[in-house]
Every structure is written in structure tokens, then in C-alpha cells.
Amino acid sequence: MALTRIGLAGLAVMGQNLALNIAEKGFPISVYNRTTSKVDETVERAKAEGNLPVYGFHDPASFVNSIQKPRVVIMLVKAGAPVDQTIATLAAHLEQGDCIIDGGNEWYENTERREKEMEERGLLYLGMGVSGGEEGARNGPSLMPGGSFEAYKYIEDILLKVAAQVPDSGPCVTYIGTGGSGNFVKMVHNGIEYGDMQLIAEAYDVLKSVGKLTNSELHQVFSEWNKGELLSFLIEITADIFGIKDEQGDGYLVDKVLDKTGMKGTGKWTVQQAAELSVAAPTIEASLDSRFLSGLKDERVEASKIFQGDYSTGLPVDKAQLIEDVRQALYASKICSYAQGMNIIKAKSAEKGWGLNLGELARIWKGGCIIRAIFLDRIKKAYDRNSDLANLLVDPEFAQEIMDRQAAWRRVVCLAINNGVSTPGMSASLAYFDSYRRDRLPASQSSTSALILHAVPSKFGKCY
């Protein structure tokens, strides 16, 4: 057989789907997996899905040698030690000038370490965020490659075709920057996704718990929202969820799903990085805390028995007004969440000298990825107007939208509090806005108190 254009190692569902996507775009691809049955499974899928040019290999030497030089191999394996093990397996057969690309959710410093190690061996290295899940990998993801620019140019033609295509802004891929910038940007993307999902969950909870909307009404509301400024993949699938009946019993599936959410680590890394960079990210932090609390299912069940009671005000609610208020509150909170994520990226870019283009990041998130939304076009335009924008909140268009929606936003948060419904994301977003817009904060009082406590002896002795 003729040499293939590229190789891919790691054939779980994401790896299989990305390999099929690459092959479907006209690039013959070699595939390898330590478990050989996965190789055979991928080749069979390629045949079934249109005799795609996918070639399987059961040993790493044959796999590497089947790829044209300079060789490029994408890895899609679990982050951490498995990546190092896969690199060791592949590098034993690669030659100077060849390239390895890690397409997993890896910690950015690991990518920078590996890039240096590969450079010492004459190999090129990229850390590439891949967003969009299994569907995106197969049909067009958002791609965030960072590291060696020379390596990026090796496969730019492939990535431009494999990435999601947005008619008005092009392929959802760009060279992010040097070092671990690609992984870092993907990490923060996931943190923003956490915030987005939390805010949508809160909107649902307020409408259901306070407004008493039925699942049918919720389906209609979210479907309508998806036609306007909230149009997005997450709003779309939320609307769909409310229409799914339980095939194993009566009622709707949404009411029977366990209220317990896990995580893969990128959200926690985002919050940790925000703290280390001294960037306020309360909405993303609130979303992470909410996931932690959701995991305490048994404790919450016991607590609900101790704190029994009716926490609602019992006052009548105008459904139409509530729906409109929640829509505006969700949009305003969303602006704050994205502002926080962009500020984390901006701060890290400044620290590392990456020179990241925030408007370009918004562009490549418009398609393929989980947070794809019409809203991202607004963000791109904001950074196009001012690439040094201190915060999305002060962009003239976003500032006006926040001001137009703040009354509804406050009504929703107050209504939720008065009815015992937690809205940590919306509340944190509102507090973020209220703190950011004030020219003087009570920090002066806390600073003065700390100074007195540390400097002035009391009858109890000096405080340290």
C-alpha cells in the first residue's frame, strides 16, 4: 500500500471518530491501538461508512513506518501517564523532524515538558484541544493546537478541512500559540462550559420550582429562547431534553435522572488557575462548587429531612413575566461567565508571553464545540473593536445589554432567594457585576481592620 498522510494512536470512540473524519475528508490515515481489537473495529467502521481510507496496524513499528515523512501522529489517549507511555512507544520508531500531537485534555505544563523532551530528540510536538465530544470528532470539532508552529504547518491543510465549518467565519481552528497554550485554552473553554451549564440548570430550576412550569412548557420556552440571543447548542439540547419521555416507565426522563454531576478535572484546573493568576471567576467557581454539592446525594437526602418546611413565599407568580425575567437574567449572567473565562486566558497569555488573540478564540468556538453559540460572534466583534479590552462588561454593546437586563436579573435572584431556590451561578454573576461597576468597595474597611489587628496590641495581646 502507498504511505498514508497521517497516523492516529488511541482508538476509543473519540479517536475512532476523528480518524474517520480525517479519512472522509480525503486523507488516508493509519491507525493503531494497544488493544488490537480496537484497530479491527475502526477499520470495519471505515468500510461500513463508505470504504474510507483507514488502514489498521497491530504493532507500533509497522504503524509508524506506514506514514509518509515527515510523519505526523495524533494521540487520543487518557491524560497523564498513558500519554507518556504512548509517546515512548511511538518515539522509538520516529525520526528527526517527525511530529506527535496530543489531542487529549492534558494539563498544559505537561505539554510544555513533553515539547522540550521531544525537541531534544529532534521531534516536533503539539498539544491540541479538541472540543465537540464524539459527534464533533466525527463531523467537525473545534480545534485548538498549540506548541510548535512548524508542526502546525505540517497538518494545517488537514485541520482546516476536519474542523467544524461556520459559513460566515470559516473553519473552527487556528494556531493558538506556543507552549501549552492550546491545552490551556481548551481547559478554560471547559471552565466556561461549566458556567454555561450551571446557569442553564438554574434557569430551569427557577422556572420549574417557582414558576411551576411543566416539562411541556419548559420545552416550548427553551425552544423559543433558542431562536434569539440565547441560540446555542446547550440551549438546543436542553429544549430537546424536556421533550423526551421515559421509555421504561411513565413521565419524562428529565425527572428521573440522578441529580448528581461528576467532572473530568478541567473545571477544577480553571478555578485553580484563576486563583493563581488573581483573576476573579466567581461564576465558574460557583458551577464547580455546585458539582461538588451535587455529589453529596446521601447527605442532601438526610439534610432535607432535618430542614423540612415550605420555603416558598406562597405569592402568585406571573409566568409570562417570570419567563422573560429568567431569559434576561440568564443572558446577563452568561456575559459575566464568558468575561471571567476570557480574563483568565488574557492573564495567562500575558504571564507566558503567548500573545493570544481572544477574538480569534471566540471565532473558533462558534462551531463544533460544546459552547458554540451565536453569542460568540458578539464576543469576537467586541475584541475586534478593542483587542486590549479590560473586560467584556465594559465593551459598549455588552455594557448596554447588562444595564438593560439588570432589573430583571435582580428580580430573578431575589425571587429565588425568597423561595429557597439556590441560584449560585446567577447570584455570583450579579455580585461580580455589582463589584466590578463600583468605584469604591468595602475592601478598604477589611484592609484597615487587618492593619489594626496586626499592628495594635489589645487587652488580649497582639494578633498575628
XYZ file of C-alpha atoms in Angstrom:
464
model
C 0.000 0.000 0.000
C 1.041 3.624 -0.502
C 2.143 5.604 2.536
C -0.657 7.341 4.412
C -0.847 11.069 5.080
C -1.157 10.889 8.883
C -1.455 8.451 11.804
C -3.685 8.248 14.862
C -2.993 6.244 18.033
C -5.726 5.661 20.625
C -8.976 4.280 19.313
C -11.628 4.829 21.930
C -14.746 6.485 20.479
C -13.139 9.944 20.172
C -10.098 8.523 18.393
C -12.167 6.382 16.069
C -14.440 9.248 15.142
C -11.608 11.690 14.477
C -9.821 9.088 12.321
C -12.984 8.551 10.266
C -13.451 12.310 9.935
C -9.884 12.721 8.627
C -10.320 9.848 6.175
C -13.668 11.167 4.978
C -12.005 14.475 4.105
C -9.718 12.640 1.676
C -6.621 11.996 3.811
C -5.532 8.333 4.031
C -4.833 7.553 7.690
C -3.038 4.807 9.616
C -4.498 3.784 12.988
C -3.021 1.943 15.956
C -4.167 0.903 19.402
C -2.516 -1.204 22.066
C -5.707 -3.316 22.208
C -5.713 -4.715 18.687
C -9.457 -5.397 18.606
C -9.990 -1.612 18.559
C -7.886 -1.396 15.405
C -10.014 -4.010 13.653
C -13.205 -2.348 14.873
C -12.112 1.018 13.438
C -11.218 -0.486 10.065
C -14.601 -2.222 9.913
C -16.352 1.064 10.710
C -14.418 2.744 7.913
C -15.613 0.120 5.444
C -19.215 0.393 6.637
C -19.198 4.192 6.462
C -18.130 4.435 2.823
C -14.925 2.451 2.313
C -12.924 5.273 3.883
C -9.109 5.123 3.543
C -8.347 3.894 7.075
C -5.522 1.362 7.489
C -5.035 -0.561 10.705
C -1.801 -1.793 12.276
C -1.282 -4.067 15.273
C 2.295 -3.092 16.117
C 3.809 0.383 16.558
C 6.738 -0.108 14.145
C 4.524 -1.038 11.201
C 2.141 1.759 12.139
C 4.830 4.472 12.169
C 6.543 3.202 9.032
C 3.258 3.318 7.090
C 3.096 7.138 7.337
C 4.738 9.484 4.839
C 7.630 11.666 6.024
C 7.762 13.929 7.894
C 5.467 11.700 9.925
C 2.616 13.147 11.972
C 0.859 11.065 14.635
C -2.125 12.239 16.662
C -2.595 10.628 20.097
C -6.028 10.419 21.689
C -5.380 8.652 24.981
C -6.148 9.409 28.609
C -4.192 12.340 30.039
C -1.235 11.780 32.344
C 0.896 8.633 32.410
C -0.820 6.984 29.404
C 0.337 9.901 27.240
C 3.955 9.455 28.335
C 3.712 5.706 27.724
C 2.272 6.229 24.238
C 4.960 8.801 23.406
C 7.673 6.344 24.466
C 6.130 3.632 22.266
C 5.891 5.899 19.215
C 9.138 7.827 19.630
C 11.144 4.603 19.488
C 10.238 4.399 15.794
C 10.029 8.071 14.800
C 12.832 10.007 13.125
C 14.121 13.554 13.332
C 11.571 16.055 12.045
C 8.572 13.814 12.762
C 5.714 15.187 14.876
C 3.493 13.994 17.739
C 0.181 15.696 18.532
C -1.641 15.141 21.836
C -5.373 15.639 21.272
C -6.455 14.952 24.863
C -7.437 17.194 27.789
C -3.917 17.462 29.164
C -2.530 19.796 31.823
C -0.686 22.499 29.879
C 2.574 22.213 31.837
C 2.809 18.521 30.908
C 2.571 19.551 27.271
C 5.373 22.086 27.704
C 7.549 19.470 29.409
C 6.943 16.977 26.624
C 7.602 19.539 23.909
C 11.063 20.181 25.378
C 11.758 16.456 25.711
C 10.748 15.837 22.113
C 12.836 18.785 20.912
C 15.891 17.162 22.479
C 15.157 14.101 20.328
C 14.654 16.159 17.181
C 10.864 15.679 17.212
C 8.133 18.292 16.993
C 5.201 18.416 19.422
C 1.719 19.945 19.621
C -0.891 19.927 22.367
C -4.260 20.259 20.637
C -7.567 20.829 22.395
C -10.404 19.008 20.666
C -13.910 20.153 21.589
C -17.249 18.826 20.500
C -17.324 15.371 22.029
C -17.865 12.247 19.963
C -20.174 13.968 17.478
C -17.737 16.820 16.946
C -14.814 14.469 16.417
C -16.741 12.670 13.677
C -18.435 15.600 11.944
C -16.288 18.635 12.725
C -14.793 19.716 16.072
C -13.336 22.975 17.288
C -9.565 22.510 17.312
C -7.066 24.401 19.481
C -3.478 23.427 18.533
C -0.609 24.973 20.463
C 3.132 24.330 20.520
C 5.464 24.047 17.562
C 4.317 26.321 14.727
C 6.374 24.221 12.305
C 4.377 21.172 13.401
C 1.119 23.052 12.908
C 2.075 23.887 9.334
C 2.643 20.158 8.693
C -1.055 19.457 9.181
C -2.756 22.805 8.646
C -4.353 21.556 5.415
C -5.869 18.586 7.264
C -7.122 20.576 10.253
C -8.750 23.227 8.069
C -10.908 20.539 6.442
C -11.529 18.382 9.513
C -12.643 21.236 11.788
C -16.240 22.432 12.008
C -17.115 24.846 9.205
C -19.056 28.030 10.013
C -20.330 29.767 6.842
C -19.657 33.345 7.921
C -16.333 32.827 9.693
C -14.590 29.738 8.293
C -13.037 26.598 9.814
C -13.083 26.387 13.612
C -9.345 26.019 14.010
C -6.419 28.382 14.370
C -2.850 28.164 15.582
C -3.291 29.175 19.230
C 0.282 29.929 20.234
C 3.487 28.479 21.622
C 3.989 26.100 24.532
C 0.938 24.676 26.249
C -1.398 27.436 25.080
C -3.651 25.069 23.128
C -4.302 22.889 26.168
C -4.720 25.930 28.406
C -7.321 27.499 26.106
C -9.214 24.200 25.901
C -9.135 23.958 29.706
C -10.677 27.403 30.130
C -13.187 26.613 27.370
C -14.314 23.715 29.582
C -14.488 26.010 32.615
C -16.735 28.386 30.665
C -18.811 25.355 29.680
C -19.232 24.512 33.378
C -20.551 28.028 33.993
C -22.880 27.865 30.993
C -24.377 24.555 32.082
C -24.826 25.729 35.669
C -26.638 28.893 34.606
C -28.985 26.930 32.335
C -29.693 24.485 35.172
C -30.567 27.390 37.462
C -32.881 28.927 34.868
C -34.665 25.569 34.649
C -34.879 25.264 38.444
C -36.401 28.719 38.925
C -38.950 28.181 36.147
C -39.905 24.737 37.456
C -39.727 25.284 41.222
C -41.038 28.844 41.450
C -42.971 29.235 38.200
C -44.321 25.652 38.293
C -43.782 25.211 34.552
C -44.447 21.744 33.194
C -41.910 19.872 31.089
C -44.016 20.628 28.033
C -43.942 24.344 28.863
C -40.199 24.198 29.541
C -39.670 22.577 26.152
C -41.576 25.411 24.491
C -39.753 28.117 26.464
C -36.236 26.836 25.736
C -37.119 26.173 22.092
C -38.256 29.786 21.784
C -35.154 31.057 23.560
C -33.046 29.156 21.031
C -34.381 31.395 18.262
C -32.929 34.593 19.733
C -29.853 35.881 21.530
C -29.521 32.660 23.565
C -29.310 30.491 20.439
C -26.730 27.821 21.255
C -26.033 24.108 21.293
C -26.618 23.879 25.059
C -29.984 25.665 24.921
C -30.986 23.493 21.956
C -30.245 20.200 23.688
C -31.867 21.466 26.913
C -35.075 22.123 24.983
C -34.852 18.633 23.489
C -34.355 17.020 26.901
C -37.708 18.298 28.171
C -39.484 16.515 25.342
C -38.010 13.049 25.990
C -40.421 10.565 27.593
C -39.222 7.722 29.820
C -39.227 4.627 27.634
C -39.035 2.381 30.701
C -41.967 3.922 32.544
C -44.348 6.853 32.854
C -43.452 10.530 32.702
C -40.386 12.366 31.425
C -36.782 11.232 31.531
C -35.514 14.548 32.970
C -37.431 13.937 36.204
C -35.752 10.559 36.721
C -32.114 11.373 36.046
C -29.994 11.303 39.220
C -29.188 14.849 40.389
C -25.509 14.111 40.776
C -22.863 15.549 38.437
C -19.257 14.473 38.034
C -16.325 16.168 36.314
C -13.127 15.389 34.431
C -10.831 17.907 36.094
C -10.597 20.782 33.612
C -13.170 22.854 35.512
C -11.180 22.481 38.725
C -7.958 23.372 36.916
C -9.640 26.514 35.550
C -10.630 27.672 39.039
C -7.171 26.882 40.407
C -5.556 28.882 37.609
C -7.914 31.803 38.216
C -6.794 31.866 41.864
C -3.108 31.646 40.970
C -3.494 34.460 38.434
C -5.584 36.582 40.861
C -8.453 36.682 38.360
C -11.972 36.738 39.786
C -14.056 33.888 38.342
C -16.995 33.518 40.763
C -19.475 32.141 38.211
C -17.142 29.340 37.157
C -16.244 28.716 40.812
C -19.938 28.515 41.721
C -20.509 25.956 38.983
C -17.680 23.825 40.355
C -18.995 24.090 43.932
C -22.440 23.086 42.694
C -20.979 19.925 41.202
C -19.265 19.144 44.493
C -22.545 19.613 46.369
C -24.467 17.522 43.857
C -22.106 14.663 44.654
C -23.246 14.672 48.294
C -26.506 12.970 47.376
C -26.870 10.877 50.544
C -26.012 13.838 52.781
C -28.503 16.059 50.962
C -31.262 13.492 51.377
C -30.637 13.393 55.135
C -30.386 17.191 55.345
C -33.729 17.518 53.556
C -35.339 15.563 56.407
C -33.813 17.849 59.028
C -34.677 21.082 57.245
C -38.205 20.185 56.214
C -40.623 23.001 55.528
C -42.186 25.151 52.873
C -39.617 27.731 51.815
C -41.792 29.323 49.166
C -43.415 32.713 49.682
C -46.772 31.410 48.503
C -47.235 34.572 46.459
C -48.703 34.292 42.953
C -46.211 34.372 40.072
C -46.837 35.891 36.660
C -45.499 33.109 34.439
C -45.011 35.233 31.349
C -43.095 37.883 33.313
C -41.004 35.242 35.079
C -40.052 33.560 31.802
C -38.914 36.881 30.328
C -37.029 37.844 33.513
C -35.211 34.497 33.647
C -34.257 34.813 29.972
C -32.697 38.210 30.615
C -31.014 37.035 33.831
C -29.539 34.035 32.030
C -28.125 36.208 29.251
C -26.628 38.764 31.641
C -25.083 36.041 33.796
C -23.686 34.383 30.686
C -21.854 37.605 29.755
C -20.179 37.573 33.181
C -19.166 33.923 32.890
C -17.517 34.439 29.494
C -15.869 37.647 30.701
C -14.268 35.709 33.548
C -13.028 32.947 31.247
C -11.557 35.404 28.760
C -9.806 37.277 31.575
C -8.181 34.048 32.773
C -6.861 33.402 29.264
C -5.740 37.018 28.912
C -3.850 36.939 32.219
C -2.108 33.655 31.402
C -1.202 34.878 27.941
C 0.433 37.951 29.475
C 2.299 35.846 32.050
C 3.617 33.359 29.497
C 4.085 35.773 26.587
C 1.767 33.756 24.343
C 0.187 36.769 22.657
C -3.214 35.062 22.351
C -5.915 36.592 20.153
C -9.139 36.499 22.204
C -11.336 37.453 19.268
C -9.924 34.570 17.239
C -10.661 32.179 20.101
C -14.288 33.311 20.115
C -14.400 32.700 16.367
C -13.195 29.094 16.519
C -15.691 28.362 19.319
C -18.624 29.346 17.097
C -18.911 25.828 15.682
C -18.099 22.263 16.621
C -17.557 22.802 20.343
C -19.957 22.377 23.253
C -20.273 26.123 23.953
C -20.957 27.039 20.321
C -23.444 29.890 20.249
C -24.468 32.957 18.272
C -23.340 34.905 21.350
C -19.696 34.174 20.479
C -19.946 36.319 17.367
C -20.705 39.255 19.665
C -17.610 38.472 21.706
C -15.415 38.319 18.596
C -16.711 41.709 17.471
C -16.055 43.154 20.922
C -12.394 42.141 20.756
C -12.179 43.241 17.123
C -13.271 46.695 18.286
C -10.724 46.699 21.091
C -8.147 43.912 21.346
C -6.966 45.322 24.696
C -10.456 45.277 26.213
C -10.069 45.101 30.003
C -13.298 43.150 30.472
C -16.219 42.174 28.232
C -18.511 44.028 30.640
C -17.108 47.381 29.530
C -17.494 46.776 25.814
C -20.105 49.410 24.826
C -22.588 46.889 23.408
C -22.291 44.397 26.264
C -22.369 47.198 28.835
C -25.670 48.428 27.437
C -27.113 44.918 27.379
C -26.157 44.382 31.008
C -27.764 47.670 32.026
C -30.926 46.844 30.078
C -31.234 43.470 31.838
C -30.112 44.205 35.381
C -33.610 44.896 36.756
C -34.896 41.508 35.572
C -31.683 39.865 36.770
C -32.146 41.262 40.280
C -35.798 40.211 40.355
C -34.903 36.623 39.492
C -32.152 36.339 42.092
C -34.350 37.896 44.807
C -37.312 35.714 43.868
C -35.155 32.587 44.000
C -33.718 33.519 47.408
C -37.151 34.300 48.841
C -38.435 30.920 47.657
C -35.487 28.892 48.910
C -34.164 28.051 45.452
C -30.384 28.239 45.096
C -29.001 30.183 42.137
C -25.266 30.261 42.922
C -24.215 30.990 39.334
C -26.657 33.827 38.704
C -26.047 35.254 42.185
C -22.269 35.093 41.751
C -22.544 36.724 38.332
C -24.655 39.551 39.729
C -22.239 40.069 42.627
C -19.369 40.119 40.120
C -21.111 42.834 38.117
C -22.034 44.844 41.208
C -18.456 44.682 42.491
C -16.867 45.492 39.148
C -19.080 48.517 38.463
C -18.367 50.284 41.805
C -15.580 52.830 42.137
C -15.155 52.026 45.842
C -15.561 48.689 47.601
C -15.601 47.728 51.308
C -12.115 46.270 50.867
C -10.849 49.483 52.468
C -12.603 48.518 55.703
C -11.257 44.961 55.720
C -7.756 46.238 54.934
C -7.921 48.762 57.763
C -9.221 46.128 60.184
C -6.396 43.773 59.235
C -3.848 46.540 59.743
C -5.217 47.320 63.209
C -5.320 43.663 64.238
C -1.730 43.101 63.207
C -0.279 46.365 64.483
C -2.185 47.401 67.602
C -1.921 45.364 70.854
C -5.238 44.748 72.612
C -6.065 43.552 76.081
C -5.960 40.044 74.622
C -2.469 40.514 73.261
C -1.205 41.219 69.794
C -2.941 39.354 66.974
C -0.957 37.645 64.254
